[in-house]
PDB file of C-alpha atoms in Angstrom:
ATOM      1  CA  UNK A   1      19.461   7.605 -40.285  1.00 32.00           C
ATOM      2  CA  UNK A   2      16.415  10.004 -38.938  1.00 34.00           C
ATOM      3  CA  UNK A   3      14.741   8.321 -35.604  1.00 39.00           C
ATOM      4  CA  UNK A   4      11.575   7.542 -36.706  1.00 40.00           C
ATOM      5  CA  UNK A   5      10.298   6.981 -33.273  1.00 43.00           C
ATOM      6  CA  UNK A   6      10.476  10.619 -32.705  1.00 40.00           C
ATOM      7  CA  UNK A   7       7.612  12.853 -33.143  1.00 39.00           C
ATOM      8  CA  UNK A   8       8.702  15.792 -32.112  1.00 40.00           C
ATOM      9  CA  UNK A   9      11.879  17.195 -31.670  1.00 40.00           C
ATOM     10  CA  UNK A  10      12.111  19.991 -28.996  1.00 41.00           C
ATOM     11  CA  UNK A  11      14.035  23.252 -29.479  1.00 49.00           C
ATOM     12  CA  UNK A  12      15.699  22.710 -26.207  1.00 75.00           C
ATOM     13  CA  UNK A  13      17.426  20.453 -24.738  1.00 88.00           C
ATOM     14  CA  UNK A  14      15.616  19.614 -21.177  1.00 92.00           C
ATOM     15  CA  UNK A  15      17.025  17.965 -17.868  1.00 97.00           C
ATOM     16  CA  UNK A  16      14.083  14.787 -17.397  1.00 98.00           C
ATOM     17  CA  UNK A  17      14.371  12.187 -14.493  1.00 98.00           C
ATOM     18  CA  UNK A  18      12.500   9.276 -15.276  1.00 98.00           C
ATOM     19  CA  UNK A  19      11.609   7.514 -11.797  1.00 98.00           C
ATOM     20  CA  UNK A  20      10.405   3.512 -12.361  1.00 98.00           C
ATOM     21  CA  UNK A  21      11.735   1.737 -15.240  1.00 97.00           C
ATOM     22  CA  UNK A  22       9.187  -1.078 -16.082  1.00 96.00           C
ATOM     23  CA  UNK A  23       8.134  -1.016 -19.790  1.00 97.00           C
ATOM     24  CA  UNK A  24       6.259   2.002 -19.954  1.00 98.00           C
ATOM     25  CA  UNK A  25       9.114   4.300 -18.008  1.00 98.00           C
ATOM     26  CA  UNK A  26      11.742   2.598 -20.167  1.00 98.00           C
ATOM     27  CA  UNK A  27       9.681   3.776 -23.314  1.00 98.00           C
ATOM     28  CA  UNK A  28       9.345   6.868 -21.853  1.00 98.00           C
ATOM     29  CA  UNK A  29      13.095   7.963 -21.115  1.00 98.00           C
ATOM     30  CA  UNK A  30      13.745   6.257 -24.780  1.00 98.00           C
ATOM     31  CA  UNK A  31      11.230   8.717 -25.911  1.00 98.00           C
ATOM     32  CA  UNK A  32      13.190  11.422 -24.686  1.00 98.00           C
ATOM     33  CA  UNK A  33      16.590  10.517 -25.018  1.00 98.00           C
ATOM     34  CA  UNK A  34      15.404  10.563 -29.452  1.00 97.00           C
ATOM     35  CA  UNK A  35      14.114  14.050 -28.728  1.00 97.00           C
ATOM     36  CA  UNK A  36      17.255  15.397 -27.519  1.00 96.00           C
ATOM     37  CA  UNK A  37      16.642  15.654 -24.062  1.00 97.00           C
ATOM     38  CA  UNK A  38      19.047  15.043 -21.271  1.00 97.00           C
ATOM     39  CA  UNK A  39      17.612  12.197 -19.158  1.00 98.00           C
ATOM     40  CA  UNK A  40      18.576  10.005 -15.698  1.00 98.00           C
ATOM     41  CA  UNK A  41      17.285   7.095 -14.997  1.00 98.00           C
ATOM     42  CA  UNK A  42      15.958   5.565 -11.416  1.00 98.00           C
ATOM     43  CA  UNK A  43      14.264   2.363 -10.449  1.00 96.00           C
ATOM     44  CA  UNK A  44      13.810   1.020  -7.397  1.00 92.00           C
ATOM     45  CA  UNK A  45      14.982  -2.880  -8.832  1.00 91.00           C
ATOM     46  CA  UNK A  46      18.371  -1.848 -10.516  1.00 90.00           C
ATOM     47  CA  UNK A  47      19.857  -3.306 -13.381  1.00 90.00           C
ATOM     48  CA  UNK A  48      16.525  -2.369 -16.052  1.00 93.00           C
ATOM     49  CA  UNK A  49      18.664   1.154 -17.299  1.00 95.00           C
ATOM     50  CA  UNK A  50      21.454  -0.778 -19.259  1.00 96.00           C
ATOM     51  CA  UNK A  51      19.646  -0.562 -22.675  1.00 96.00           C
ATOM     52  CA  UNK A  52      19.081   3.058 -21.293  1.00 98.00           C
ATOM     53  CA  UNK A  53      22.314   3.666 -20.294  1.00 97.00           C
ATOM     54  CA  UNK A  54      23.751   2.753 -23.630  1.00 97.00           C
ATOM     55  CA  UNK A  55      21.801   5.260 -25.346  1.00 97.00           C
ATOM     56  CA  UNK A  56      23.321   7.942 -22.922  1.00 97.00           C
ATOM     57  CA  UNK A  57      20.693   8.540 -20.333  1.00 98.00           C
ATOM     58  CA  UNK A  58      22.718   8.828 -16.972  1.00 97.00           C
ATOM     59  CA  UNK A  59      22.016   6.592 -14.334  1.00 97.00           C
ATOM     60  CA  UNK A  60      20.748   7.692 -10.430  1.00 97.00           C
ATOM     61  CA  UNK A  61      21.614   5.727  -7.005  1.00 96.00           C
ATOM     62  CA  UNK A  62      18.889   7.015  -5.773  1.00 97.00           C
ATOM     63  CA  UNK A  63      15.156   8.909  -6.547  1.00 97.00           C
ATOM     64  CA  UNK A  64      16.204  12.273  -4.916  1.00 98.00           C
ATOM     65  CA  UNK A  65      19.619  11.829  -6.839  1.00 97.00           C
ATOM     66  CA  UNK A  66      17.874  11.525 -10.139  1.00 97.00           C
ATOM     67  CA  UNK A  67      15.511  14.715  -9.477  1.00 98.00           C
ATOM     68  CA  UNK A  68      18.553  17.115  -8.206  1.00 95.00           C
ATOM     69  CA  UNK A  69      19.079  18.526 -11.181  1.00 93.00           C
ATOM     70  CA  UNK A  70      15.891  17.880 -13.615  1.00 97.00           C
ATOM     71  CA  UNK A  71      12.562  20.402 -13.574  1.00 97.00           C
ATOM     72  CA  UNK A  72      10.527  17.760 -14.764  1.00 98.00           C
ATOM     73  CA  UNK A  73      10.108  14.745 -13.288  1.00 98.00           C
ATOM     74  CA  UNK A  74       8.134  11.706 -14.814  1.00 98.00           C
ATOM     75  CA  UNK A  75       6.910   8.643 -13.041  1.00 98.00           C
ATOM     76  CA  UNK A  76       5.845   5.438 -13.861  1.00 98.00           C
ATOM     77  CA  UNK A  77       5.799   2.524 -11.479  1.00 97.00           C
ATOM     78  CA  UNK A  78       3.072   0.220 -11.094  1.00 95.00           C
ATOM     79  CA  UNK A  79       0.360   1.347  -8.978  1.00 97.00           C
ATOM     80  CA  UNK A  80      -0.727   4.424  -6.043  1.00 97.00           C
ATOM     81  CA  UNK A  81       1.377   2.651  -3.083  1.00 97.00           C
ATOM     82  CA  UNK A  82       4.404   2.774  -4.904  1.00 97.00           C
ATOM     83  CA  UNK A  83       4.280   6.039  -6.516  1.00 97.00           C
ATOM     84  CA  UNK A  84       3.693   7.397  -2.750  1.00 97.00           C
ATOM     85  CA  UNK A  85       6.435   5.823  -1.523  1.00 97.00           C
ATOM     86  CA  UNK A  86       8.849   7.025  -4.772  1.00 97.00           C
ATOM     87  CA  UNK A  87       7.716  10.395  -4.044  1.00 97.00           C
ATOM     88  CA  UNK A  88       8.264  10.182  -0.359  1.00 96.00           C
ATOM     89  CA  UNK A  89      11.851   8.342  -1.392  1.00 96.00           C
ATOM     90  CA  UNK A  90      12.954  11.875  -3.635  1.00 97.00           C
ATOM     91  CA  UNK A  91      11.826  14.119  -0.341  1.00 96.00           C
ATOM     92  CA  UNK A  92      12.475  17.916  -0.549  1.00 97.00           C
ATOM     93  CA  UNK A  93      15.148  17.131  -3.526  1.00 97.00           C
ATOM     94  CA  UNK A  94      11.464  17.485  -5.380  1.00 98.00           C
ATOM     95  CA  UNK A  95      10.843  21.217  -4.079  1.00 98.00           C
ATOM     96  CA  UNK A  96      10.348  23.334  -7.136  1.00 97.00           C
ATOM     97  CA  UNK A  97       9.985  20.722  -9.207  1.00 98.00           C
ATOM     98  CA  UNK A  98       7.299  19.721 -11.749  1.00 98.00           C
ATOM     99  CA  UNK A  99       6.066  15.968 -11.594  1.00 98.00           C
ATOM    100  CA  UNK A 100       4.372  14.242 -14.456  1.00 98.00           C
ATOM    101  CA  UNK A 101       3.034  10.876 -12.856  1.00 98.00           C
ATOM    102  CA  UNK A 102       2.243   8.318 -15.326  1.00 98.00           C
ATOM    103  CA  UNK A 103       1.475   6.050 -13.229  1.00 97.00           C
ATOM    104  CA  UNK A 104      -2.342   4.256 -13.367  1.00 95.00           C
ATOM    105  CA  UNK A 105      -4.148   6.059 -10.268  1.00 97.00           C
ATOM    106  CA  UNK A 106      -7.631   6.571  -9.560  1.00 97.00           C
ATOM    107  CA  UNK A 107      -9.104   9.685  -9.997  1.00 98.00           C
ATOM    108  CA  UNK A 108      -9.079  10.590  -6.052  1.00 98.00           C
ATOM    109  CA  UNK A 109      -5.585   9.681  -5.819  1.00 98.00           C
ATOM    110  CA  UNK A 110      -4.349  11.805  -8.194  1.00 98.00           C
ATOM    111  CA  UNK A 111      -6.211  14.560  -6.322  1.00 98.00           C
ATOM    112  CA  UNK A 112      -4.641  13.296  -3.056  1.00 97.00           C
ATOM    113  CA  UNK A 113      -0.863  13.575  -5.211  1.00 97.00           C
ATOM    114  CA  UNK A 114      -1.717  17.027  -5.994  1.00 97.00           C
ATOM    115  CA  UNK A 115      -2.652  18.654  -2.792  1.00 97.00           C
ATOM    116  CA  UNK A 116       0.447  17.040  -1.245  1.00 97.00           C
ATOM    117  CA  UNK A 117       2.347  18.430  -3.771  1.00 98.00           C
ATOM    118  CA  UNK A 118       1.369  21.707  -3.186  1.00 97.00           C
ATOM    119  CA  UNK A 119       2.089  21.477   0.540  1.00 97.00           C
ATOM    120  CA  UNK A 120       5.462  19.752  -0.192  1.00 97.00           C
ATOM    121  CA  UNK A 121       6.619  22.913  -2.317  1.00 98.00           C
ATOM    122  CA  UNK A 122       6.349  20.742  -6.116  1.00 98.00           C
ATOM    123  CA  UNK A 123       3.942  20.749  -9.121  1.00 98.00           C
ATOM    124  CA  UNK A 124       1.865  17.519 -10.142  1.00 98.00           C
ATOM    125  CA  UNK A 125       0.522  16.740 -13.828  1.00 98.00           C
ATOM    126  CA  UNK A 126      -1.515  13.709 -13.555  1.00 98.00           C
ATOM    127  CA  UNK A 127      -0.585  11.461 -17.282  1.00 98.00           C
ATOM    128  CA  UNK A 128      -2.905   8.760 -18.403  1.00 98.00           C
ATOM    129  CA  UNK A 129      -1.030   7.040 -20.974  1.00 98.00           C
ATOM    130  CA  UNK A 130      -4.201   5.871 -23.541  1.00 97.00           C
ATOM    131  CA  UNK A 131      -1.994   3.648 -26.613  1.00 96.00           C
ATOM    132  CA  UNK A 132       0.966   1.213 -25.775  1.00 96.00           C
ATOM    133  CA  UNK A 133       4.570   1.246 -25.350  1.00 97.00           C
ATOM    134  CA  UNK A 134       5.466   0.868 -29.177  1.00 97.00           C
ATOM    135  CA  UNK A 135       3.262   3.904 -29.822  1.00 98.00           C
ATOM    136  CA  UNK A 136       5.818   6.117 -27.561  1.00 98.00           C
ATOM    137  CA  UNK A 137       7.797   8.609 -29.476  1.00 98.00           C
ATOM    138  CA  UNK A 138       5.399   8.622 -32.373  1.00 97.00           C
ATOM    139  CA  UNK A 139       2.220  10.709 -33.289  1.00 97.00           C
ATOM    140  CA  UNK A 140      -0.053   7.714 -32.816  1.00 97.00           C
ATOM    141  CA  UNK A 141       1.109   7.989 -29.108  1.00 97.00           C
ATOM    142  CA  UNK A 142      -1.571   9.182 -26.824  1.00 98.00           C
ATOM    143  CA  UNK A 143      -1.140  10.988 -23.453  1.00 98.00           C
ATOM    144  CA  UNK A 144      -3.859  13.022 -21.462  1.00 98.00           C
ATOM    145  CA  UNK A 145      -2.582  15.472 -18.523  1.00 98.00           C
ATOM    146  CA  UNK A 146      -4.334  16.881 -16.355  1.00 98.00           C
ATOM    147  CA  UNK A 147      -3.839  19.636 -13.726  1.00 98.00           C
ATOM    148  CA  UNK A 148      -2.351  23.217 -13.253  1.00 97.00           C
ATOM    149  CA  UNK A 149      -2.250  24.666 -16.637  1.00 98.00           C
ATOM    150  CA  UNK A 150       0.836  26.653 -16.294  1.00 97.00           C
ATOM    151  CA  UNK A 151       2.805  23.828 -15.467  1.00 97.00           C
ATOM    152  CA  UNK A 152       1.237  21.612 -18.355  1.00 98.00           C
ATOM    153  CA  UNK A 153       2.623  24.718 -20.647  1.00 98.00           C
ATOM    154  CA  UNK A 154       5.853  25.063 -19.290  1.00 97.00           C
ATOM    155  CA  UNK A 155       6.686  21.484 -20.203  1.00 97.00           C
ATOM    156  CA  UNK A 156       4.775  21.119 -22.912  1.00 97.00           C
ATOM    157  CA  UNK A 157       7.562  21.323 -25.447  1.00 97.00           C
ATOM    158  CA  UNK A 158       9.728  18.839 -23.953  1.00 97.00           C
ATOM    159  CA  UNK A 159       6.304  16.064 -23.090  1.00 98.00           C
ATOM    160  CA  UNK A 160       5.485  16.085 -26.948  1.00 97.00           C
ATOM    161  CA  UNK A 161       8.746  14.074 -27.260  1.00 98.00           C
ATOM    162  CA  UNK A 162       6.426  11.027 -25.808  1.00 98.00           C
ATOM    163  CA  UNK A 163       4.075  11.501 -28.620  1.00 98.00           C
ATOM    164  CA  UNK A 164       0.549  13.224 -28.827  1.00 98.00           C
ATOM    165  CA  UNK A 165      -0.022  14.969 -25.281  1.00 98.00           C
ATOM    166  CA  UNK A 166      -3.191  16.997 -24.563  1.00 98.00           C
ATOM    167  CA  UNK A 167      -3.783  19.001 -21.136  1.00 98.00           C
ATOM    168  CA  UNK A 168      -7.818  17.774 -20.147  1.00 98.00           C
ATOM    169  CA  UNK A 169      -8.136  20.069 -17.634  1.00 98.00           C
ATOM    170  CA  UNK A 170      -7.248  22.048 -14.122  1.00 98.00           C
ATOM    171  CA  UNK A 171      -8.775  19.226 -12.323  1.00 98.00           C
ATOM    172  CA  UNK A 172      -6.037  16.578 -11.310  1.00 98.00           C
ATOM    173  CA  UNK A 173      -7.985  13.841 -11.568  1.00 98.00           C
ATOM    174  CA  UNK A 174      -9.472  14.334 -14.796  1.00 98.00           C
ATOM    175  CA  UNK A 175      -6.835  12.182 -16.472  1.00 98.00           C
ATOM    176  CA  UNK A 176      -7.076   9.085 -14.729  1.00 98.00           C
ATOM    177  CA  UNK A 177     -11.014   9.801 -15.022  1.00 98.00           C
ATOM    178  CA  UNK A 178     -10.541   9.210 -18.905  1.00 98.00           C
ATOM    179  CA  UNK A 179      -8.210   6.035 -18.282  1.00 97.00           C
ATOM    180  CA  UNK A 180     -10.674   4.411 -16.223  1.00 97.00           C
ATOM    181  CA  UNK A 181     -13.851   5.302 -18.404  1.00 97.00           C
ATOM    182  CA  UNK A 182     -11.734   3.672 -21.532  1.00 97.00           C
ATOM    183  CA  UNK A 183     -10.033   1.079 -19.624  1.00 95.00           C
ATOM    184  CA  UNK A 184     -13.918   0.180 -19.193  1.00 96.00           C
ATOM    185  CA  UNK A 185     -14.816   0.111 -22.524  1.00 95.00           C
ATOM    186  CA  UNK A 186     -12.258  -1.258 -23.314  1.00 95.00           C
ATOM    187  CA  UNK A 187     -12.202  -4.275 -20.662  1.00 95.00           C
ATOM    188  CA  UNK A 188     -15.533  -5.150 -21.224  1.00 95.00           C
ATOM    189  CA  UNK A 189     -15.481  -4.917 -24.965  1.00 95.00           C
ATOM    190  CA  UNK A 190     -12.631  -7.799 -24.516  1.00 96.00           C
ATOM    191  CA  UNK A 191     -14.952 -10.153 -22.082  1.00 96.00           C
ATOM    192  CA  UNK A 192     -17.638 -10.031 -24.756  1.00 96.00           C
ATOM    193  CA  UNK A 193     -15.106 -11.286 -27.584  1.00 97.00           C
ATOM    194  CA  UNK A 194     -13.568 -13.942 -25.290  1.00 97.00           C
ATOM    195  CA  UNK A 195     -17.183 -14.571 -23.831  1.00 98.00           C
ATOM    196  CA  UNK A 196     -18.569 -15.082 -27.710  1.00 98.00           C
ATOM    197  CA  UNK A 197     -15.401 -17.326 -28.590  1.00 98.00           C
ATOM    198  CA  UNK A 198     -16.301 -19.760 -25.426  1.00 98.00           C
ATOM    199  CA  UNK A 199     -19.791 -19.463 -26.654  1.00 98.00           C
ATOM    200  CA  UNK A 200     -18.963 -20.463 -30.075  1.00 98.00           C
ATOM    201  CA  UNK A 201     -16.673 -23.102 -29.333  1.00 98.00           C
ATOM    202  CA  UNK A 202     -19.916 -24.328 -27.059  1.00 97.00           C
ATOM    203  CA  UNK A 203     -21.981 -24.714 -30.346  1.00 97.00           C
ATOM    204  CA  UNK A 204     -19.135 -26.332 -32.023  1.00 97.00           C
ATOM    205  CA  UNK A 205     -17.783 -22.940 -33.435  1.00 98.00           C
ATOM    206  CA  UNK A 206     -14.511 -22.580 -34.107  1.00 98.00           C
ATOM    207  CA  UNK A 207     -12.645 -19.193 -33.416  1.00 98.00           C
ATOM    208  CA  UNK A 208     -11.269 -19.079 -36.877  1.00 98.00           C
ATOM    209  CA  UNK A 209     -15.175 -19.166 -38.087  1.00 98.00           C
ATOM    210  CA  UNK A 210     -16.422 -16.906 -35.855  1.00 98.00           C
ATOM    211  CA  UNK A 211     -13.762 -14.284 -36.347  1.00 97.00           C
ATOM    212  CA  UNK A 212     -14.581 -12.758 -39.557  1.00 96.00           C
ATOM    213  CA  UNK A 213     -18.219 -12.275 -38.580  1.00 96.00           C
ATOM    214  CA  UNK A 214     -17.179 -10.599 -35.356  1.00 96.00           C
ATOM    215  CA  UNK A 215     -14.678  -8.384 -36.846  1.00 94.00           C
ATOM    216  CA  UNK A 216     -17.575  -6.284 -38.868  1.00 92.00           C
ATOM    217  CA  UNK A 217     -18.965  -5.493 -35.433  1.00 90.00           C
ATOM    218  CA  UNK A 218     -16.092  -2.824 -34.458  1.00 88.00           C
ATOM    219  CA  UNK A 219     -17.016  -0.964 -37.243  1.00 90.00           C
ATOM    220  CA  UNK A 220     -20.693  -0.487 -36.160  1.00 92.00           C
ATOM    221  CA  UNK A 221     -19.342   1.100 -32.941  1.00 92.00           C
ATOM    222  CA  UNK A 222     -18.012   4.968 -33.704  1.00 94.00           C
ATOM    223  CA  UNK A 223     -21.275   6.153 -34.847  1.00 95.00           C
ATOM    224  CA  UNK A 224     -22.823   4.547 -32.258  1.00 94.00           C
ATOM    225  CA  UNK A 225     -20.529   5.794 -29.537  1.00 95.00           C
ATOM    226  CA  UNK A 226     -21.047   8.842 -30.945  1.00 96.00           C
ATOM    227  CA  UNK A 227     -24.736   8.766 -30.871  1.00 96.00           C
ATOM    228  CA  UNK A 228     -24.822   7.792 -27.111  1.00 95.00           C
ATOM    229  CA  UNK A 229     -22.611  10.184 -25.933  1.00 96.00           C
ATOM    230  CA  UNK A 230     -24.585  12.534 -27.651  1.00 97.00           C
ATOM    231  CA  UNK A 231     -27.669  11.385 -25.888  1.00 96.00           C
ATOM    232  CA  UNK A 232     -26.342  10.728 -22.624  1.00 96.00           C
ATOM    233  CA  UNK A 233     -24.898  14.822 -22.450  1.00 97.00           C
ATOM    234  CA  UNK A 234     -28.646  15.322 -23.570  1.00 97.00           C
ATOM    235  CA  UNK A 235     -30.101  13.185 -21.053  1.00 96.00           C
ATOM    236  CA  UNK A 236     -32.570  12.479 -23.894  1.00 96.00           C
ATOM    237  CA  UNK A 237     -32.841   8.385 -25.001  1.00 97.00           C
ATOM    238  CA  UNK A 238     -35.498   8.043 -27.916  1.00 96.00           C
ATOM    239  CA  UNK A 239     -36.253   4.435 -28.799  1.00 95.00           C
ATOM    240  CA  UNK A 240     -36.867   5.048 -31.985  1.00 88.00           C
ATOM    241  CA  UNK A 241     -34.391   2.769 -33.504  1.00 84.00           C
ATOM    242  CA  UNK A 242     -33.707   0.010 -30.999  1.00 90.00           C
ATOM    243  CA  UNK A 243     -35.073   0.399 -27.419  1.00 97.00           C
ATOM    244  CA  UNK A 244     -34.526  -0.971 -23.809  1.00 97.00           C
ATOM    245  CA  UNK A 245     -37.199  -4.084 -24.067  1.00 97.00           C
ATOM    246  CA  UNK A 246     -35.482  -4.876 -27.023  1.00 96.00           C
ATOM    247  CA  UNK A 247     -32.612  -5.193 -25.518  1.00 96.00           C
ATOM    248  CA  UNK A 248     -33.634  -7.172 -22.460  1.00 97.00           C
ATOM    249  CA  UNK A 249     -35.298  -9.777 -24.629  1.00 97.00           C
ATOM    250  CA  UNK A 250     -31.435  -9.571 -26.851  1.00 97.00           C
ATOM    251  CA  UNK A 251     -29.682 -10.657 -23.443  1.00 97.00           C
ATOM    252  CA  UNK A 252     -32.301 -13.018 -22.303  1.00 97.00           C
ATOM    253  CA  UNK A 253     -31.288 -14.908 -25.424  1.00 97.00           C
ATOM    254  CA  UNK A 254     -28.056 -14.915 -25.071  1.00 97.00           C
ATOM    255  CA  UNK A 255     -27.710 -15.699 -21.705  1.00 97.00           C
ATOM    256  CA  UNK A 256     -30.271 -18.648 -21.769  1.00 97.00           C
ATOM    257  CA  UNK A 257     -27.694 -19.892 -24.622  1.00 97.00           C
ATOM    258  CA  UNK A 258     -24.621 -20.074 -22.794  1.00 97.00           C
ATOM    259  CA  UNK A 259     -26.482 -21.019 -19.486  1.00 97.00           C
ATOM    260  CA  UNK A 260     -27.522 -24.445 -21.036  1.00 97.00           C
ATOM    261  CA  UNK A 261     -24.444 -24.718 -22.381  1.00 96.00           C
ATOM    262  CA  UNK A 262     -22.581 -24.330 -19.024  1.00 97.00           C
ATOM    263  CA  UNK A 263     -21.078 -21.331 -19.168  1.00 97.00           C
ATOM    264  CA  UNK A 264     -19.960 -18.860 -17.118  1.00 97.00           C
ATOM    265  CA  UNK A 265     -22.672 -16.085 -17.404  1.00 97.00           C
ATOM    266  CA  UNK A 266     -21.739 -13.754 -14.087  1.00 97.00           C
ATOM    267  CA  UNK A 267     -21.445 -10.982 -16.505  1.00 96.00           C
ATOM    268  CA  UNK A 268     -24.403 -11.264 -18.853  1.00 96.00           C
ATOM    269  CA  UNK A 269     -26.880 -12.210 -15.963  1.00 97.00           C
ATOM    270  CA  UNK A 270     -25.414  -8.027 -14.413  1.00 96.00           C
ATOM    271  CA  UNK A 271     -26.241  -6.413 -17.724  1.00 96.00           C
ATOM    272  CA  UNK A 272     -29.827  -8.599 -17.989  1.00 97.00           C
ATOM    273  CA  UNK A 273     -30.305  -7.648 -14.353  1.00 96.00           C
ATOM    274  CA  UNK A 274     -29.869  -3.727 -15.106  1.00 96.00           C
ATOM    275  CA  UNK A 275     -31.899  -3.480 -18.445  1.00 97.00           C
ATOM    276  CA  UNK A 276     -34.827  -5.546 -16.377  1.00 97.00           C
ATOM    277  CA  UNK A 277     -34.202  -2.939 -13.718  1.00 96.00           C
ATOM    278  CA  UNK A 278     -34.997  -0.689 -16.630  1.00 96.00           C
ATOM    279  CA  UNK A 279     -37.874  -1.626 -17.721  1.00 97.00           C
ATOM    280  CA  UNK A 280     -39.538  -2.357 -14.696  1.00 96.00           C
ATOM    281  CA  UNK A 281     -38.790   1.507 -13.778  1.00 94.00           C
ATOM    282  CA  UNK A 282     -40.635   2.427 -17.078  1.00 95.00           C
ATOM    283  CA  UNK A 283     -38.031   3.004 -19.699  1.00 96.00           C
ATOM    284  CA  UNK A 284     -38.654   0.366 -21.951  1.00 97.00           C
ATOM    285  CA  UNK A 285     -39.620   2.316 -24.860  1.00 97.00           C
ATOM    286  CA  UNK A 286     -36.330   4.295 -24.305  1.00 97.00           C
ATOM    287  CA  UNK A 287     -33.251   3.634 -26.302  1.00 97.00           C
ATOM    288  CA  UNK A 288     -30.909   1.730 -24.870  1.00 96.00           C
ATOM    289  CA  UNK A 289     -28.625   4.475 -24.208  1.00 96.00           C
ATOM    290  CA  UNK A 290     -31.081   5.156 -21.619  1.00 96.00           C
ATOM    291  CA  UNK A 291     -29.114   2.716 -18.979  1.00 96.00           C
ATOM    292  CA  UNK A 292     -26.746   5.679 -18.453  1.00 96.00           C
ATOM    293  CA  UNK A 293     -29.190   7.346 -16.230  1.00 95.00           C
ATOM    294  CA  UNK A 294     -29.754   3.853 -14.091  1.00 93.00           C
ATOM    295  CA  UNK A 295     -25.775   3.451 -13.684  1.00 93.00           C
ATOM    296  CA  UNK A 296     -25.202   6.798 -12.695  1.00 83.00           C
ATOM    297  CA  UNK A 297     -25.556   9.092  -9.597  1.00 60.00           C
TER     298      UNK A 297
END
C-alpha cells in the first residue's frame, strides 16, 4: 500500500538525526523514515523512539552519537534553553554539519544559534513549523527556513520529505519572525472567539447559537488581510470604508457590554486604549489599518 503521508519522495537516500522526540520530532523522523531516508533517533527522556524504532529508524545513546554520521541534523525540543544545551550536548561531533532547528525560538535567538554555529565549525537553518503534526509528510504541511541559502539547497531534497518547505531568506531569524507574527494572529484571533463565547453565555447565549453566526466571520478575513497588508507596506490608511473613530466607538460597545456583565475585559480595554490613542493623535478619519503605524517602531 503507497504511504500516503509522504509528499515527496527523495532520489536519495539521506543520513538525518532527529535530536528531541516530543510530538513534533517524532512526526518529523516519521516523515522521513516514509521518504526513504536513513534516520537515528535522540531524546534526552528515553523510551519516546519505540514506535520509531519499529519503523527502522536507529536509535542514539547520546546527541553527538546520533549526529556522527548524519549531514543534516534536525531539532525539535521545546524551547531556546534546551536547544542550547542539545547543541552544546552533540559538541564538535556537529563540525561540518548542517542543523535544521525546529524548535520555537525568537527571532534574536535564532540569530544568536547561527553566529555560534559559524564559530563552532556547523551550518544553522532556522525551521518554523506553521500547520500541525498530522500535516507532516503531506503537501498541506508547512515549513519556513531561513538562513544561508546554500545550505537550505543542499538539503532541500531530503526537507521536502516533511512536507511543503520554503527558504524565507539569508536572515536567520526571519523564520521564527513569521511564527511569531502568525502565532499572533493566530492567538488573538482565539481570545476573541473564547472572549465572544463568555460574552454570549453572559447574555444567556449558548455556544451552539452563537457558533454559526461566528463561523461566517473567518470568511470576511482574507480579503481583508489582504487589504491591510497592502496598506500597511504602503503606509497609506484611507478611511474610506470603515475608519479609526469607527472603530473606537465598535470597542467602546463591546467592552461596556461585557464590563457590566463582569467580565474579564484586560484585553479589549488594550485595543480601546490604542485606537483612543489614535484618534487623539489625529487619525480618526484613517482606516483602521492605520493602528499599524501606532504599534510599530
Amino acid at each position: 500500500m503507497p504511504n500516503e503521508r509522504s509528499s515527496s519522495i527523495s532520489p536519495a537516500r539521506t543520513a538525518v538525526a532527529v535530536l528531541g522526540l516530543g510530538p513534533m520530532g517524532r512526526a518529523l523522523a516519521e516523515a522521513l523514515l516514509a521518504a526513504g531516508h536513513s534516520v537515528t533517533v535522540w531524546n534526552r527522556t528515553p523510551g519516546r523512539d519505540t514506535e520509531l524504532l519499529a519503523l527502522g529508524a536507529r536509535p542514539a545513546a547520546s546527541a553527538a552519537g546520533a549526529v556522527a554520521d548524519a549531514p543534516l541534523v534536525l531539532l525539535c525540543v521545546r524551547d531556546q534553553p534546551a536547544g542550547r544545551t542539545v547543541l552544546d550536548a552533540a559538541g564538535q561531533a556537529l563540525r561540518g554539519r548542517t542543523v535544521v532547528n525546529a524548535t520555537s525560538i525568537a527571532p534574536e535567538d535564532a540569530r544568536a544559534n547561527a553566529t555560534d554555529a559559524g564559530a563552532r565549525g556547523f551550518r544553522l537553518l532556522d525551521a518554523a513549523i506553521l500547520t500541525p503534526t498530522p500535516t507532516i509528510g503531506r503537501p498541506e504541511g508547512t515549513v519556513l527556513l531561513s538562513g544561508a541559502p546554500e545550505a537550505f539547497a543542499a538539503h532541500e531534497a531530503t526537507l521536502r520529505a516533511l512536507g511543503t518547505v520554503r527558504h524565507v531568506g539569508a536572515d536567520p531569524g526571519r523564520a521564527a519572525a513569521f511564527d511569531a507574527a502568525l502565532l499572533d494572529l493566530f492567538w488573538t484571533t482565539v481570545h476573541g472567539c473564547l472572549h465572544a463565547l463568555a460574552l454570549a453565555r453572559a447574555e444567556g447565549i449558548s455556544g451552539a447559537e452563537l457558533a454559526p453566526y461566528a463561523q461566517g466571520l473567518p470568511r470576511l478575513l482574507p480579503p481583508l488581510i489582504e487589504d491591510f497588508a497592502r496598506r500597511a507596506d504602503d503606509r497609506h490608511h484611507p478611511g474610506d470604508r470603515s475608519n479609526v473613530a469607527s472603530a473606537a466607538a465598535g470597542l467602546e460597545h463591546v467592552a461596556h457590554t461585557a464590563r457590566t456583565r463582569g467580565l474579564d475585559t484586560s484585553v479589549l480595554d488594550a485595543a480601546l486604549a490604542l485606537t483612543r490613542r489614535a484618534v487623539t493623535a489625529g487619525h480618526g478619519a484613517d482606516g483602521v489599518s492605520a493602528l499599524v503605524e501606532l504599534l510599530g517602531r
